[in-house]
Amino acid sequence: MSKHSTIKVGTIDWLAVIFYMALVVSGWLSIYASVYDMETGKSIFDIQTNSGRQFLWMLVSWLIIIPIITVDYKLFDSLAYLLYILTLVILVLVIFFGTEIRGSHSWITVFGFRFQPLELAKITTSLTIARYLSKYDTKIGLMKSQIILFSLIGIPALLIIGGGETGSALVFAAFVFVFYREGMSGNILLFAFLFIILFGLTLMLNIYYLLAGLGVITFIIGILLRKNKNALIFIITAGIISMGIVLSENYLLHHVLKPHQIRRLETLVNPNADPLGMGWNVTQSKIAIGSGGFLGKGFLEGTQTKFDFVPEQSTDFIFCTIAEEKGFTGSIIIIGLFVALFIRIILIAERQKSAFSRIYAYCVLSVLFFHFAINIAMTLGLAPVIGIPLPFISYGGSSLVGFTMLFFIMLKLDAYQGFILR
Amino acid sequence: MNFNSNRVIIIRLIILATAIIFVARLFYLQLIDSSYKASAEGNIIRRVTAYPSRGLIFDRDSEIVVCNAPIYDLMLVPHQVKKIDTLKFCQLLNLPIEEFIKRYKICKKFSAYIPSVFESQLSNSMYGRLQEFLIEFPGFYVQPRTIRDYPSLSGAHVFGYTGEISKKKLKKIGGEYRMGDYIGISGLEESYESLLKGMRGVRHVMVNVRGAEMGAFKEGLYDTVSISGLDLTSTLKSSLQKYGEQLMVNKTGAIVCIEPSSGEVLAFVSSPTYNPVELTGKGFSTNYKKLSMDTLKPLFNRSIMAQYPPGSVFKIVNHLIALQEKLINNQTSFSCDGAYNIASLSVGCHPHSSPLNLEQSIQYSCNSYYCYVFRYILENNKYKNIEMTYSSWRNHVTSLGFGNILNTDLPNEKGGFIPPTSYYNKYFGAGKWKWTTVISLAIGQGEILCTPLQLANFASIIANRGFYYIPHFVKRISHSDQIKSKYRQKNYSDFDSIHFITLINGMKRAVDDGTATMAKIKDIEICGKTGTAQNPHGKDHSIFIGFAPKDNPKIAVAAIIENSGFGGTWAAPLASLMVEKYLTDTISRGWIEEYILKADLLKK
């Protein structure tokens, strides 16, 4: 990272704001395209349509930016724990008193507006992790710190699962990026990777065959490496951990996940097994994207993403509309914008003098990246259908407001990059 | 920077790797693999049901009486509509503009892309008018389908009607039926549903996102052809049926004509009736509602569902039983002084000469005579007690097709009522009743009830001198004569054919110079018996049964005209017109025809 010669106090990173605006506006246009009806030709501002409502939410988000920019930046640090605990209380309350929407008890209704507190949880958890990790006595290598850190992300995740939003709960796994950046063993990423691979295998294979297979592989490699004692211990440990993972995942599959969630996962493995059921989303999404070609069909000219071919068009599958109407070029531009944004966030993070600000920026990066990766992978048929939005692009008031707050708190902190908090 | 710079690089690499994977995947999906593009063209395979054409029904002279009429539904795909001249369109359709907007919104609400019916069942003239302009109205198209049509405009109670299968029925029979399917709901449409309906086929069509068909899937490899339903040949004579319905205008009641030598029903009139076309297509629900609210119950099939006391017609039954049981003979005479009196009992009679022999008892329909006869029957010392005697009497009666359904091939047939012994035992107490208690059975009054079909069948038994075929309405299925064997099988009554001789002579005399002289037809030997059934709901029912010619009969008939008076006054001449029409195809007695046609005998 290059050193910055001048410290611009109170100045927003305008490039980041430009990326943000570009994504929000293209999202808004795509939402319009996905709900556009050639015949009625309703305006993009029509409040009856998702695009009109999204515009309102955009305004609301921008209004919320004002207090974020104007409050004392130290507040985010000092209030972090309080806000976190408050969020946990809301998450508990929402399980019991929340408004139920499509089987999910994760909404609260305030003055007629529905809001998902789990969006709030992403922000307050980020602040809390930043505060905890930036404490002078936190040593990330210590078991105690690690337990606390995983609890900090585990508790809201479990409460969100309790509210019926398993997909969103997965987002909290993204914080391992932060832990990794802050010095936790690189094995954490390998472990996460192993977890995902084994999860796929658990879905596809009989549990006993899988366990036996893992045993055999461990045994064979063990024999090959029998001369090297350290490697042998590593392999045996890895084998046992793998089996443990498989067993716990198997338990998860059969006792925690609901049938529709399991079906979503199975669909990932073989979308053609049930072309009109769960595989429908994936297949139709791929058809829509495939039909876009190089340049796309043109704005509002999409066919596959209208009607009901792709369900949840303007929310979770919004990328389809972009890929269909804007084609390969448009898709690359959107992906490029995200990548540019992520690189910019890393740059912002690394230029912070304050650990709190840096860690928070990495939290923002992790959350946004996880959404981006899972959402587009799902649309492209590379990940199971997990109902999480594409940040800044997908239709939805809570997520837009949430991501905007998350993002602008980072920019606010960045405006004081030269100061060390505490 | 510190040790973390490596980690920052790894994080960046992960981000880049993810982006590269996505780009590669997009490259593959959007630029390499053309199958997705093709899929987008024919996005879905739609299963289109090919509806079979329902079997036709012909009358006995091969005249089409039930067929399928093409109708045209005007369909709308709202999303395809582009700048149309709404005013012109509304003028073509005779539609107020508000209605147009309303319907358009309804269709649109249902779906902008899936066709919905904008106007169902365009009239032929409307279709003709619209067809040439349709090109100016994108989004609208015409879809042909068929509904039932009844070109003879008669025979509603025989043919029945079809309609959309009800949810309840669908749940019950399920199987190959689906929501919105048509099914026979009454009459032959119902009872021969399984033959008429045919077999549905299925086409697999590739449909693009706009709902337009893109051709057959795999060139029709998985398609099946629909198979038309089987055609039926009805036993009805359409001209006779129509004539009967005409005669029964402004009268309630029924006429049933049967060919005795086969049991084939020639005419089957239940009045008031309705035009079968009323219960097809567009007007179905309004007409059905109107018909079911009508106090004269036009939907009620009187010929098999209404149950009347037979009145004096029933004297024939007691006549036959007494002969069969050898309690009387042809020479048995009784005197009648205008009433039958015994102890406190008195059954009135009408004026005629006295004494009367057996033949004359039928000719003049003497009440006293049959009270004597009935006493003989129920005091028959062959049996131990009244219960046994009565049972024997009842068995004889039921052998003539009374008291139970005849099992004809129309649904919802009623069986009439001949009280079993237990009925009287319950009413009066076992052993506490005797022949005088049930004396009204002698002259066809009291508890007994029968349907017009049973009366016609009874006439048929007399014409056949002792046996009958179950009356039925279908004589041929498709091109084979394979109707159910039960309709080909003779059913013998308890009575020897010899016992019919005096009876038939009496019935001939009743027409020539007795109670039924208005049924007399020149050059046709018609035999008949009148009945005048008392009923608690108003004027007597006028009843007549008969057959002609006397030898080798071609037609047996029963006619009932509710609340009109004497059997000889209305039912007899009316039935004779049916006979004459059938046998000679002309009416020689214009004044009788006019007398019947003009009569308005509706219960006021």
PDB file of N, CA, C and O in Angstrom, chain B residues 201-239:
ATOM      1  N   GLY B 201     -56.538 -36.974 -26.653  1.00  0.00           N
ATOM      2  CA  GLY B 201     -55.145 -37.125 -27.041  1.00  0.00           C
ATOM      3  C   GLY B 201     -54.330 -35.989 -26.463  1.00  0.00           C
ATOM      4  O   GLY B 201     -54.864 -35.089 -25.832  1.00  0.00           O
ATOM      5  N   VAL B 202     -53.056 -36.063 -26.656  1.00  0.00           N
ATOM      6  CA  VAL B 202     -52.239 -34.980 -26.140  1.00  0.00           C
ATOM      7  C   VAL B 202     -51.166 -34.620 -27.161  1.00  0.00           C
ATOM      8  O   VAL B 202     -50.602 -35.483 -27.826  1.00  0.00           O
ATOM      9  N   ARG B 203     -50.975 -33.325 -27.351  1.00  0.00           N
ATOM     10  CA  ARG B 203     -49.913 -32.851 -28.232  1.00  0.00           C
ATOM     11  C   ARG B 203     -48.887 -32.138 -27.376  1.00  0.00           C
ATOM     12  O   ARG B 203     -49.240 -31.436 -26.441  1.00  0.00           O
ATOM     13  N   HIS B 204     -47.630 -32.340 -27.702  1.00  0.00           N
ATOM     14  CA  HIS B 204     -46.580 -31.604 -27.007  1.00  0.00           C
ATOM     15  C   HIS B 204     -46.099 -30.511 -27.936  1.00  0.00           C
ATOM     16  O   HIS B 204     -45.561 -30.792 -28.993  1.00  0.00           O
ATOM     17  N   VAL B 205     -46.342 -29.299 -27.523  1.00  0.00           N
ATOM     18  CA  VAL B 205     -46.022 -28.180 -28.389  1.00  0.00           C
ATOM     19  C   VAL B 205     -44.968 -27.312 -27.719  1.00  0.00           C
ATOM     20  O   VAL B 205     -45.024 -27.068 -26.511  1.00  0.00           O
ATOM     21  N   MET B 206     -44.018 -26.868 -28.527  1.00  0.00           N
ATOM     22  CA  MET B 206     -43.046 -25.939 -27.982  1.00  0.00           C
ATOM     23  C   MET B 206     -43.657 -24.540 -28.062  1.00  0.00           C
ATOM     24  O   MET B 206     -44.175 -24.139 -29.092  1.00  0.00           O
ATOM     25  N   VAL B 207     -43.591 -23.850 -26.972  1.00  0.00           N
ATOM     26  CA  VAL B 207     -44.212 -22.543 -26.896  1.00  0.00           C
ATOM     27  C   VAL B 207     -43.151 -21.538 -26.504  1.00  0.00           C
ATOM     28  O   VAL B 207     -42.349 -21.803 -25.613  1.00  0.00           O
ATOM     29  N   ASN B 208     -43.116 -20.421 -27.190  1.00  0.00           N
ATOM     30  CA  ASN B 208     -42.130 -19.419 -26.801  1.00  0.00           C
ATOM     31  C   ASN B 208     -42.688 -18.561 -25.677  1.00  0.00           C
ATOM     32  O   ASN B 208     -43.802 -18.768 -25.208  1.00  0.00           O
ATOM     33  N   VAL B 209     -41.892 -17.631 -25.278  1.00  0.00           N
ATOM     34  CA  VAL B 209     -42.265 -16.862 -24.102  1.00  0.00           C
ATOM     35  C   VAL B 209     -43.537 -16.044 -24.319  1.00  0.00           C
ATOM     36  O   VAL B 209     -44.237 -15.696 -23.388  1.00  0.00           O
ATOM     37  N   ARG B 210     -43.851 -15.753 -25.578  1.00  0.00           N
ATOM     38  CA  ARG B 210     -45.059 -14.985 -25.843  1.00  0.00           C
ATOM     39  C   ARG B 210     -46.277 -15.867 -26.015  1.00  0.00           C
ATOM     40  O   ARG B 210     -47.339 -15.436 -26.420  1.00  0.00           O
ATOM     41  N   GLY B 211     -46.093 -17.152 -25.769  1.00  0.00           N
ATOM     42  CA  GLY B 211     -47.229 -18.053 -25.825  1.00  0.00           C
ATOM     43  C   GLY B 211     -47.514 -18.559 -27.218  1.00  0.00           C
ATOM     44  O   GLY B 211     -48.469 -19.305 -27.441  1.00  0.00           O
ATOM     45  N   ALA B 212     -46.686 -18.141 -28.195  1.00  0.00           N
ATOM     46  CA  ALA B 212     -46.927 -18.591 -29.560  1.00  0.00           C
ATOM     47  C   ALA B 212     -46.338 -19.987 -29.751  1.00  0.00           C
ATOM     48  O   ALA B 212     -45.266 -20.299 -29.227  1.00  0.00           O
ATOM     49  N   GLU B 213     -47.065 -20.829 -30.483  1.00  0.00           N
ATOM     50  CA  GLU B 213     -46.589 -22.184 -30.712  1.00  0.00           C
ATOM     51  C   GLU B 213     -45.427 -22.159 -31.687  1.00  0.00           C
ATOM     52  O   GLU B 213     -45.472 -21.504 -32.718  1.00  0.00           O
ATOM     53  N   MET B 214     -44.392 -22.910 -31.357  1.00  0.00           N
ATOM     54  CA  MET B 214     -43.214 -22.930 -32.201  1.00  0.00           C
ATOM     55  C   MET B 214     -43.070 -24.264 -32.920  1.00  0.00           C
ATOM     56  O   MET B 214     -42.035 -24.566 -33.477  1.00  0.00           O
ATOM     57  N   GLY B 215     -44.109 -25.084 -32.889  1.00  0.00           N
ATOM     58  CA  GLY B 215     -44.045 -26.362 -33.588  1.00  0.00           C
ATOM     59  C   GLY B 215     -44.113 -27.520 -32.612  1.00  0.00           C
ATOM     60  O   GLY B 215     -44.097 -27.342 -31.403  1.00  0.00           O
ATOM     61  N   ALA B 216     -44.192 -28.711 -33.182  1.00  0.00           N
ATOM     62  CA  ALA B 216     -44.348 -29.903 -32.363  1.00  0.00           C
ATOM     63  C   ALA B 216     -43.018 -30.270 -31.721  1.00  0.00           C
ATOM     64  O   ALA B 216     -41.965 -30.094 -32.315  1.00  0.00           O
ATOM     65  N   PHE B 217     -43.107 -30.760 -30.524  1.00  0.00           N
ATOM     66  CA  PHE B 217     -41.915 -31.182 -29.821  1.00  0.00           C
ATOM     67  C   PHE B 217     -41.476 -32.542 -30.354  1.00  0.00           C
ATOM     68  O   PHE B 217     -42.268 -33.471 -30.438  1.00  0.00           O
ATOM     69  N   LYS B 218     -40.230 -32.647 -30.720  1.00  0.00           N
ATOM     70  CA  LYS B 218     -39.670 -33.871 -31.302  1.00  0.00           C
ATOM     71  C   LYS B 218     -40.558 -34.412 -32.421  1.00  0.00           C
ATOM     72  O   LYS B 218     -40.834 -35.615 -32.496  1.00  0.00           O
ATOM     73  N   GLU B 219     -41.021 -33.535 -33.251  1.00  0.00           N
ATOM     74  CA  GLU B 219     -41.896 -33.879 -34.370  1.00  0.00           C
ATOM     75  C   GLU B 219     -43.059 -34.787 -33.970  1.00  0.00           C
ATOM     76  O   GLU B 219     -43.439 -35.699 -34.705  1.00  0.00           O
ATOM     77  N   GLY B 220     -43.575 -34.556 -32.807  1.00  0.00           N
ATOM     78  CA  GLY B 220     -44.781 -35.287 -32.400  1.00  0.00           C
ATOM     79  C   GLY B 220     -44.546 -36.698 -31.908  1.00  0.00           C
ATOM     80  O   GLY B 220     -45.473 -37.507 -31.849  1.00  0.00           O
ATOM     81  N   LEU B 221     -43.320 -36.988 -31.557  1.00  0.00           N
ATOM     82  CA  LEU B 221     -42.975 -38.338 -31.126  1.00  0.00           C
ATOM     83  C   LEU B 221     -43.810 -38.805 -29.942  1.00  0.00           C
ATOM     84  O   LEU B 221     -44.203 -39.961 -29.855  1.00  0.00           O
ATOM     85  N   TYR B 222     -44.099 -37.878 -29.049  1.00  0.00           N
ATOM     86  CA  TYR B 222     -44.804 -38.276 -27.823  1.00  0.00           C
ATOM     87  C   TYR B 222     -46.299 -37.966 -27.894  1.00  0.00           C
ATOM     88  O   TYR B 222     -46.996 -38.063 -26.896  1.00  0.00           O
ATOM     89  N   ASP B 223     -46.771 -37.543 -29.058  1.00  0.00           N
ATOM     90  CA  ASP B 223     -48.171 -37.136 -29.160  1.00  0.00           C
ATOM     91  C   ASP B 223     -49.092 -38.342 -29.321  1.00  0.00           C
ATOM     92  O   ASP B 223     -48.701 -39.372 -29.864  1.00  0.00           O
ATOM     93  N   THR B 224     -50.295 -38.201 -28.839  1.00  0.00           N
ATOM     94  CA  THR B 224     -51.298 -39.224 -29.105  1.00  0.00           C
ATOM     95  C   THR B 224     -52.502 -38.557 -29.752  1.00  0.00           C
ATOM     96  O   THR B 224     -52.806 -37.401 -29.469  1.00  0.00           O
ATOM     97  N   VAL B 225     -53.157 -39.305 -30.600  1.00  0.00           N
ATOM     98  CA  VAL B 225     -54.299 -38.749 -31.332  1.00  0.00           C
ATOM     99  C   VAL B 225     -55.547 -38.944 -30.486  1.00  0.00           C
ATOM    100  O   VAL B 225     -55.679 -39.941 -29.771  1.00  0.00           O
ATOM    101  N   SER B 226     -56.453 -38.009 -30.582  1.00  0.00           N
ATOM    102  CA  SER B 226     -57.706 -38.191 -29.866  1.00  0.00           C
ATOM    103  C   SER B 226     -58.609 -39.140 -30.649  1.00  0.00           C
ATOM    104  O   SER B 226     -58.547 -39.207 -31.873  1.00  0.00           O
ATOM    105  N   ILE B 227     -59.388 -39.893 -29.930  1.00  0.00           N
ATOM    106  CA  ILE B 227     -60.285 -40.855 -30.582  1.00  0.00           C
ATOM    107  C   ILE B 227     -61.717 -40.418 -30.321  1.00  0.00           C
ATOM    108  O   ILE B 227     -62.115 -40.226 -29.160  1.00  0.00           O
ATOM    109  N   SER B 228     -62.477 -40.244 -31.405  1.00  0.00           N
ATOM    110  CA  SER B 228     -63.852 -39.763 -31.266  1.00  0.00           C
ATOM    111  C   SER B 228     -64.700 -40.745 -30.480  1.00  0.00           C
ATOM    112  O   SER B 228     -64.440 -41.944 -30.476  1.00  0.00           O
ATOM    113  N   GLY B 229     -65.713 -40.216 -29.841  1.00  0.00           N
ATOM    114  CA  GLY B 229     -66.652 -41.058 -29.124  1.00  0.00           C
ATOM    115  C   GLY B 229     -67.486 -41.891 -30.093  1.00  0.00           C
ATOM    116  O   GLY B 229     -67.530 -41.637 -31.296  1.00  0.00           O
ATOM    117  N   LEU B 230     -68.135 -42.919 -29.562  1.00  0.00           N
ATOM    118  CA  LEU B 230     -68.953 -43.782 -30.422  1.00  0.00           C
ATOM    119  C   LEU B 230     -70.306 -43.129 -30.693  1.00  0.00           C
ATOM    120  O   LEU B 230     -70.861 -42.449 -29.829  1.00  0.00           O
ATOM    121  N   ASP B 231     -70.803 -43.343 -31.892  1.00  0.00           N
ATOM    122  CA  ASP B 231     -72.131 -42.820 -32.239  1.00  0.00           C
ATOM    123  C   ASP B 231     -73.202 -43.788 -31.736  1.00  0.00           C
ATOM    124  O   ASP B 231     -73.006 -44.994 -31.728  1.00  0.00           O
ATOM    125  N   LEU B 232     -74.313 -43.230 -31.331  1.00  0.00           N
ATOM    126  CA  LEU B 232     -75.419 -44.063 -30.872  1.00  0.00           C
ATOM    127  C   LEU B 232     -76.597 -43.909 -31.823  1.00  0.00           C
ATOM    128  O   LEU B 232     -76.815 -42.837 -32.384  1.00  0.00           O
ATOM    129  N   THR B 233     -77.342 -44.990 -32.013  1.00  0.00           N
ATOM    130  CA  THR B 233     -78.605 -44.867 -32.708  1.00  0.00           C
ATOM    131  C   THR B 233     -79.698 -45.047 -31.682  1.00  0.00           C
ATOM    132  O   THR B 233     -79.779 -46.084 -31.021  1.00  0.00           O
ATOM    133  N   SER B 234     -80.467 -43.999 -31.531  1.00  0.00           N
ATOM    134  CA  SER B 234     -81.522 -44.035 -30.527  1.00  0.00           C
ATOM    135  C   SER B 234     -82.726 -44.783 -31.089  1.00  0.00           C
ATOM    136  O   SER B 234     -82.894 -44.927 -32.299  1.00  0.00           O
ATOM    137  N   THR B 235     -83.578 -45.263 -30.218  1.00  0.00           N
ATOM    138  CA  THR B 235     -84.794 -45.945 -30.644  1.00  0.00           C
ATOM    139  C   THR B 235     -85.904 -44.951 -30.963  1.00  0.00           C
ATOM    140  O   THR B 235     -86.940 -45.314 -31.483  1.00  0.00           O
ATOM    141  N   LEU B 236     -85.669 -43.678 -30.610  1.00  0.00           N
ATOM    142  CA  LEU B 236     -86.724 -42.681 -30.799  1.00  0.00           C
ATOM    143  C   LEU B 236     -87.030 -42.465 -32.265  1.00  0.00           C
ATOM    144  O   LEU B 236     -86.158 -42.561 -33.120  1.00  0.00           O
ATOM    145  N   LYS B 237     -88.294 -42.150 -32.531  1.00  0.00           N
ATOM    146  CA  LYS B 237     -88.660 -41.685 -33.850  1.00  0.00           C
ATOM    147  C   LYS B 237     -88.844 -40.183 -33.702  1.00  0.00           C
ATOM    148  O   LYS B 237     -89.789 -39.707 -33.057  1.00  0.00           O
ATOM    149  N   SER B 238     -87.901 -39.479 -34.280  1.00  0.00           N
ATOM    150  CA  SER B 238     -87.822 -38.050 -34.017  1.00  0.00           C
ATOM    151  C   SER B 238     -89.113 -37.319 -34.364  1.00  0.00           C
ATOM    152  O   SER B 238     -89.576 -36.453 -33.612  1.00  0.00           O
ATOM    153  N   SER B 239     -89.750 -37.702 -35.497  1.00  0.00           N
ATOM    154  CA  SER B 239     -90.965 -36.992 -35.907  1.00  0.00           C
ATOM    155  C   SER B 239     -92.087 -37.229 -34.894  1.00  0.00           C
ATOM    156  O   SER B 239     -92.832 -36.311 -34.552  1.00  0.00           O
TER     157      SER B 239
END
